[in-house]
Short mmCIF file of C-alpha atoms in Angstrom, two decimals:
data_model
loop_
_atom_site.label_atom_id
_atom_site.label_comp_id
_atom_site.label_asym_id
_atom_site.label_seq_id
_atom_site.Cartn_x
_atom_site.Cartn_y
_atom_site.Cartn_z
CA MET F 20 -102.80 45.89 65.61
CA ARG F 21 -100.80 48.65 63.99
CA THR F 22 -97.89 47.98 66.32
CA SER F 23 -97.88 44.29 65.41
CA ARG F 24 -97.84 45.11 61.71
CA ILE F 25 -94.94 47.49 62.21
CA ARG F 26 -93.04 44.77 63.98
CA LEU F 27 -93.78 42.24 61.24
CA VAL F 28 -92.63 44.70 58.58
CA ALA F 29 -89.46 45.43 60.51
CA ALA F 30 -88.73 41.73 60.96
CA ALA F 31 -89.31 41.09 57.28
CA GLY F 32 -86.98 43.94 56.38
CA ALA F 33 -84.26 42.51 58.59
CA VAL F 34 -84.62 39.12 56.92
CA LEU F 35 -84.42 40.70 53.44
CA THR F 36 -81.36 42.68 54.47
CA ALA F 37 -79.63 39.54 55.73
CA LEU F 38 -80.42 37.71 52.49
CA ALA F 39 -79.10 40.60 50.45
CA LEU F 40 -75.85 40.63 52.39
CA THR F 41 -75.44 36.87 51.92
CA ALA F 42 -76.05 37.12 48.16
CA CYS F 43 -73.50 39.94 47.93
CA GLU F 44 -70.80 37.88 49.64
CA ASP F 45 -71.39 34.85 47.38
CA GLY F 46 -71.44 36.51 43.96
CA THR F 47 -69.55 39.81 44.08
CA GLY F 48 -66.68 41.71 45.78
CA THR F 49 -65.07 39.11 47.95
CA GLN F 50 -65.27 36.31 45.37
CA ASP F 51 -64.01 38.56 42.55
CA GLU F 52 -61.02 39.59 44.60
CA GLY F 53 -60.32 35.94 45.34
CA ALA F 54 -60.49 35.07 41.58
CA SER F 55 -57.89 37.69 40.75
CA GLN F 56 -55.43 36.11 43.15
CA PRO F 57 -54.33 33.11 40.96
CA ALA F 58 -53.26 35.48 38.19
CA GLY F 59 -51.02 37.21 40.68
CA ALA F 60 -49.63 33.80 41.72
CA ALA F 61 -48.79 32.94 38.12
CA GLU F 62 -46.95 36.19 37.81
CA SER F 63 -44.94 35.39 40.91
CA VAL F 64 -43.17 32.38 39.24
CA GLU F 65 -41.84 34.42 36.30
CA SER F 66 -38.09 34.54 35.99
CA PRO F 67 -36.19 37.72 36.88
CA SER F 68 -35.66 38.39 33.19
CA GLY F 69 -39.36 38.41 32.59
CA GLY F 70 -39.65 35.06 30.81
CA SER F 71 -42.05 32.42 32.01
CA GLN F 72 -41.25 28.81 32.84
CA ALA F 73 -42.63 27.81 29.42
CA ASP F 74 -40.25 30.22 27.77
CA LYS F 75 -37.41 28.73 29.77
CA GLY F 76 -38.35 25.29 28.50
CA ARG F 77 -38.27 26.51 24.91
CA SER F 78 -34.93 28.20 25.52
CA THR F 79 -33.50 25.00 27.02
CA GLY F 80 -34.70 23.04 24.01
CA GLY F 81 -32.94 25.47 21.70
CA GLY F 82 -29.73 25.03 23.64
CA THR F 83 -29.93 21.26 23.23
CA ALA F 84 -30.33 21.62 19.48
CA GLU F 85 -27.19 23.73 19.31
CA GLN F 86 -25.32 21.14 21.29
CA ASP F 87 -26.53 18.44 18.89
CA GLY F 88 -25.25 20.51 16.03
CA ALA F 89 -21.87 20.79 17.70
CA GLY F 90 -21.84 17.00 18.04
CA ASP F 91 -22.43 16.66 14.29
CA LYS F 92 -19.52 18.98 13.58
CA SER F 93 -17.28 16.93 15.82
CA GLY F 94 -18.36 13.75 14.07
CA GLY F 95 -17.59 15.29 10.70
CA LYS F 96 -14.05 16.12 11.78
CA THR F 97 -13.54 12.58 13.01
CA GLY F 98 -14.67 11.23 9.65
CA ASP F 99 -12.19 13.52 7.88
CA LYS F 100 -9.39 12.17 10.05
CA GLY F 101 -10.34 8.62 9.08
CA THR F 102 -10.14 9.51 5.39
CA SER F 103 -6.71 11.03 5.89
CA ALA F 104 -5.45 7.85 7.56
CA GLY F 105 -6.72 5.81 4.64
CA THR F 106 -4.75 7.96 2.22
CA GLY F 107 -1.62 7.40 4.29
CA GLY F 108 -2.12 3.68 3.89
CA ASN F 109 -1.98 4.11 0.14
CA SER F 110 1.61 5.53 0.33
CA GLY F 111 3.13 2.22 1.61
CA GLY F 112 2.05 0.20 -1.59
CA SER F 113 3.93 2.71 -3.75
CA GLY F 114 7.13 2.02 -1.82
CA ASP F 115 6.82 -1.75 -2.48
CA SER F 116 6.60 -1.29 -6.26
CA GLU F 117 9.78 0.82 -6.24
CA ASN F 118 11.75 -2.02 -4.64
CA SER F 119 10.84 -4.67 -7.26
CA ARG F 120 13.73 -6.20 -9.23
CA VAL F 121 13.98 -7.54 -12.79
CA ILE F 122 16.00 -10.22 -14.60
CA CYS F 123 19.29 -9.20 -16.16
CA ASN F 124 19.18 -9.73 -19.93
CA GLY F 125 20.25 -8.23 -23.24
CA SER F 126 17.98 -5.17 -22.76
CA ASN F 127 19.50 -3.89 -19.51
CA THR F 128 23.12 -5.14 -19.64
CA THR F 129 26.20 -4.97 -21.82
CA VAL F 130 27.91 -8.31 -22.52
CA ASP F 131 31.53 -9.02 -23.44
CA ALA F 132 33.03 -12.40 -24.41
CA ARG F 133 36.74 -13.03 -25.00
CA PRO F 134 39.24 -15.91 -24.67
CA VAL F 135 41.75 -15.72 -21.80
CA PRO F 136 45.38 -16.95 -21.72
CA ARG F 137 44.88 -18.82 -18.45
CA PRO F 138 43.53 -21.29 -17.84
CA VAL F 139 44.04 -22.61 -21.36
CA ASN F 140 41.10 -23.05 -23.72
CA HIS F 141 38.89 -20.84 -21.58
CA MET F 142 36.72 -17.84 -22.38
CA LEU F 143 35.36 -15.24 -19.97
CA ILE F 144 31.87 -13.77 -20.31
CA THR F 145 31.35 -10.43 -18.53
CA VAL F 146 27.90 -8.90 -17.90
CA LYS F 147 27.51 -5.30 -16.69
CA ASN F 148 24.23 -3.85 -15.45
CA SER F 149 23.62 -0.85 -17.71
CA GLY F 150 20.07 -0.20 -16.45
CA SER F 151 18.78 2.14 -13.75
CA GLY F 152 17.62 -0.58 -11.36
CA THR F 153 18.89 -3.74 -9.69
CA CYS F 154 18.64 -6.98 -11.66
CA ASP F 155 19.15 -10.70 -10.95
CA LEU F 156 21.16 -13.32 -12.84
CA PRO F 157 19.62 -16.73 -12.13
CA TYR F 158 21.41 -19.99 -13.01
CA TYR F 159 23.92 -19.84 -15.91
CA PRO F 160 24.12 -18.41 -19.44
CA VAL F 161 22.77 -20.52 -22.29
CA LEU F 162 25.38 -20.39 -25.08
CA ARG F 163 25.02 -21.00 -28.79
CA PHE F 164 27.90 -20.70 -31.28
CA ASP F 165 26.83 -20.12 -34.85
CA GLU F 166 24.06 -22.63 -35.63
CA MET F 167 25.04 -25.34 -33.16
CA GLN F 168 22.23 -27.77 -32.29
CA TRP F 169 23.19 -28.64 -28.76
CA VAL F 170 23.47 -26.72 -25.48
CA PRO F 171 26.68 -26.68 -23.38
CA GLN F 172 26.09 -28.16 -19.92
CA PRO F 173 26.77 -26.25 -16.67
CA VAL F 174 29.55 -27.05 -14.22
CA GLU F 175 27.44 -28.06 -11.21
CA ALA F 176 30.31 -27.53 -8.78
CA SER F 177 30.21 -23.80 -9.64
CA LYS F 178 26.63 -23.27 -8.48
CA PRO F 179 26.59 -20.33 -5.99
CA GLN F 180 24.69 -20.35 -2.72
CA ALA F 181 22.54 -17.38 -3.75
CA VAL F 182 21.39 -15.76 -6.98
CA VAL F 183 23.85 -13.17 -8.27
CA THR F 184 22.37 -9.68 -8.03
CA LEU F 185 23.69 -6.61 -9.84
CA ALA F 186 23.14 -3.01 -8.85
CA PRO F 187 23.47 -0.43 -11.64
CA GLY F 188 27.07 -0.42 -12.90
CA GLU F 189 28.05 -3.73 -11.27
CA THR F 190 29.41 -6.74 -13.17
CA ALA F 191 29.15 -10.54 -13.01
CA TYR F 192 31.03 -13.30 -14.79
CA ALA F 193 30.79 -16.79 -16.24
CA GLY F 194 33.69 -19.00 -17.36
CA VAL F 195 33.56 -21.21 -20.46
CA LEU F 196 35.71 -24.30 -21.07
CA LEU F 197 35.94 -24.24 -24.88
CA SER F 198 37.72 -27.51 -25.54
CA ALA F 199 39.57 -30.33 -23.82
CA ALA F 200 43.22 -29.51 -23.23
CA ASP F 201 44.26 -33.05 -24.27
CA GLY F 202 42.28 -32.96 -27.50
CA SER F 203 39.85 -35.65 -26.39
CA GLY F 204 36.79 -33.66 -27.41
CA ASP F 205 34.81 -34.46 -30.58
CA GLY F 206 33.48 -32.28 -33.38
CA GLY F 207 35.90 -29.40 -32.95
CA THR F 208 35.13 -26.32 -35.06
CA THR F 209 35.68 -22.57 -35.18
CA ALA F 210 32.73 -20.24 -34.53
CA HIS F 211 32.36 -16.59 -35.46
CA LYS F 212 29.11 -15.76 -33.72
CA LEU F 213 27.97 -16.23 -30.12
CA THR F 214 24.48 -15.81 -28.70
CA VAL F 215 24.14 -15.49 -24.91
CA ALA F 216 20.64 -16.27 -23.61
CA PHE F 217 19.44 -15.49 -20.07
CA GLN F 218 17.26 -17.69 -17.87
CA GLY F 219 14.28 -16.58 -15.82
CA THR F 220 13.35 -17.45 -12.26
CA THR F 221 12.79 -21.13 -13.09
CA PRO F 222 15.35 -23.41 -14.83
CA ASN F 223 15.42 -23.16 -18.63
CA SER F 224 12.77 -20.41 -18.66
CA ASP F 225 13.05 -17.35 -20.88
CA GLY F 226 14.72 -14.45 -19.08
CA GLY F 227 14.23 -11.90 -21.86
CA PRO F 228 16.22 -10.66 -24.83
CA SER F 229 19.52 -12.39 -25.62
CA ALA F 230 22.87 -10.67 -26.19
CA ILE F 231 25.26 -11.15 -29.12
CA PRO F 232 28.75 -10.09 -28.02
CA ALA F 233 31.48 -9.66 -30.63
CA LEU F 234 34.07 -12.47 -31.01
CA PRO F 235 37.70 -12.12 -32.13
CA ALA F 236 38.10 -11.73 -35.87
CA ASP F 237 39.67 -15.18 -36.27
CA GLY F 238 36.83 -16.79 -34.31
CA VAL F 239 36.75 -19.13 -31.33
CA TYR F 240 37.51 -22.85 -31.42
CA TYR F 241 35.33 -25.25 -29.40
CA ASP F 242 34.49 -28.96 -29.24
CA SER F 243 32.03 -31.34 -27.57
CA SER F 244 33.67 -30.95 -24.14
CA MET F 245 32.52 -27.35 -23.87
CA ALA F 246 30.98 -26.43 -20.47
CA VAL F 247 29.93 -23.21 -18.73
CA THR F 248 29.87 -22.09 -15.10
CA TYR F 249 26.97 -20.55 -13.21
CA TRP F 250 27.01 -16.77 -12.96
CA GLN F 251 29.64 -15.65 -10.45
CA GLN F 252 30.18 -12.44 -8.54
CA SER F 253 33.96 -12.49 -9.14
CA MET F 254 36.18 -13.14 -12.14
CA ASP F 255 38.44 -15.49 -10.21
CA ASP F 256 35.54 -17.75 -9.28
CA ALA F 257 34.38 -17.86 -12.89
CA LEU F 258 37.82 -19.02 -14.12
CA THR F 259 38.40 -21.60 -11.40
CA TYR F 260 36.70 -24.48 -13.25
#
């Protein structure tokens, strides 16, 4: 009986020892060492500089922001270039205004009127550009002696192909037939004052201030046959008609 009990006790002790070993393997030592292993694995993916992959991601994001900033700077420079080009465009308009011309008239010319020996009964009107810019002389001068109530007609055959243009210091001319050489004209009289009016860019329009050139002391004789040429570039052309 005692031997059987000893055997039973020994068997029970072996069973308890086996259970204790099993419990130890499941909850201690081996499992703890296994749990520490993932931490070591996480450490193994760190970069050589010591930063983690998360840190690398943040660093990469920072780099992108700097690049975006550089893009903004580049865009700003491009905008500045566009503004500069616009300013250049404004310089061309100024050049156009400098090239504009005006009408020759009593404010920017000096006018002389005097009878000539040949052809007979003719007078020559001379206009000189006394201004600082180029001016145009459209059509023909509108003449008025004293208080005459009619306007001398132009010689249509003298009409030039282009408007006479005067640079500063240049001169132009118009010839005046004062009276008929055969005395066929009516209402002959002697005048002591002459007003020379200038036309604008359309016929019979106002071209600006008139001129009053001095006449000879004994005056100028004229009659109803009086006629005037268009403005001419040369004296010879003005006295041809």
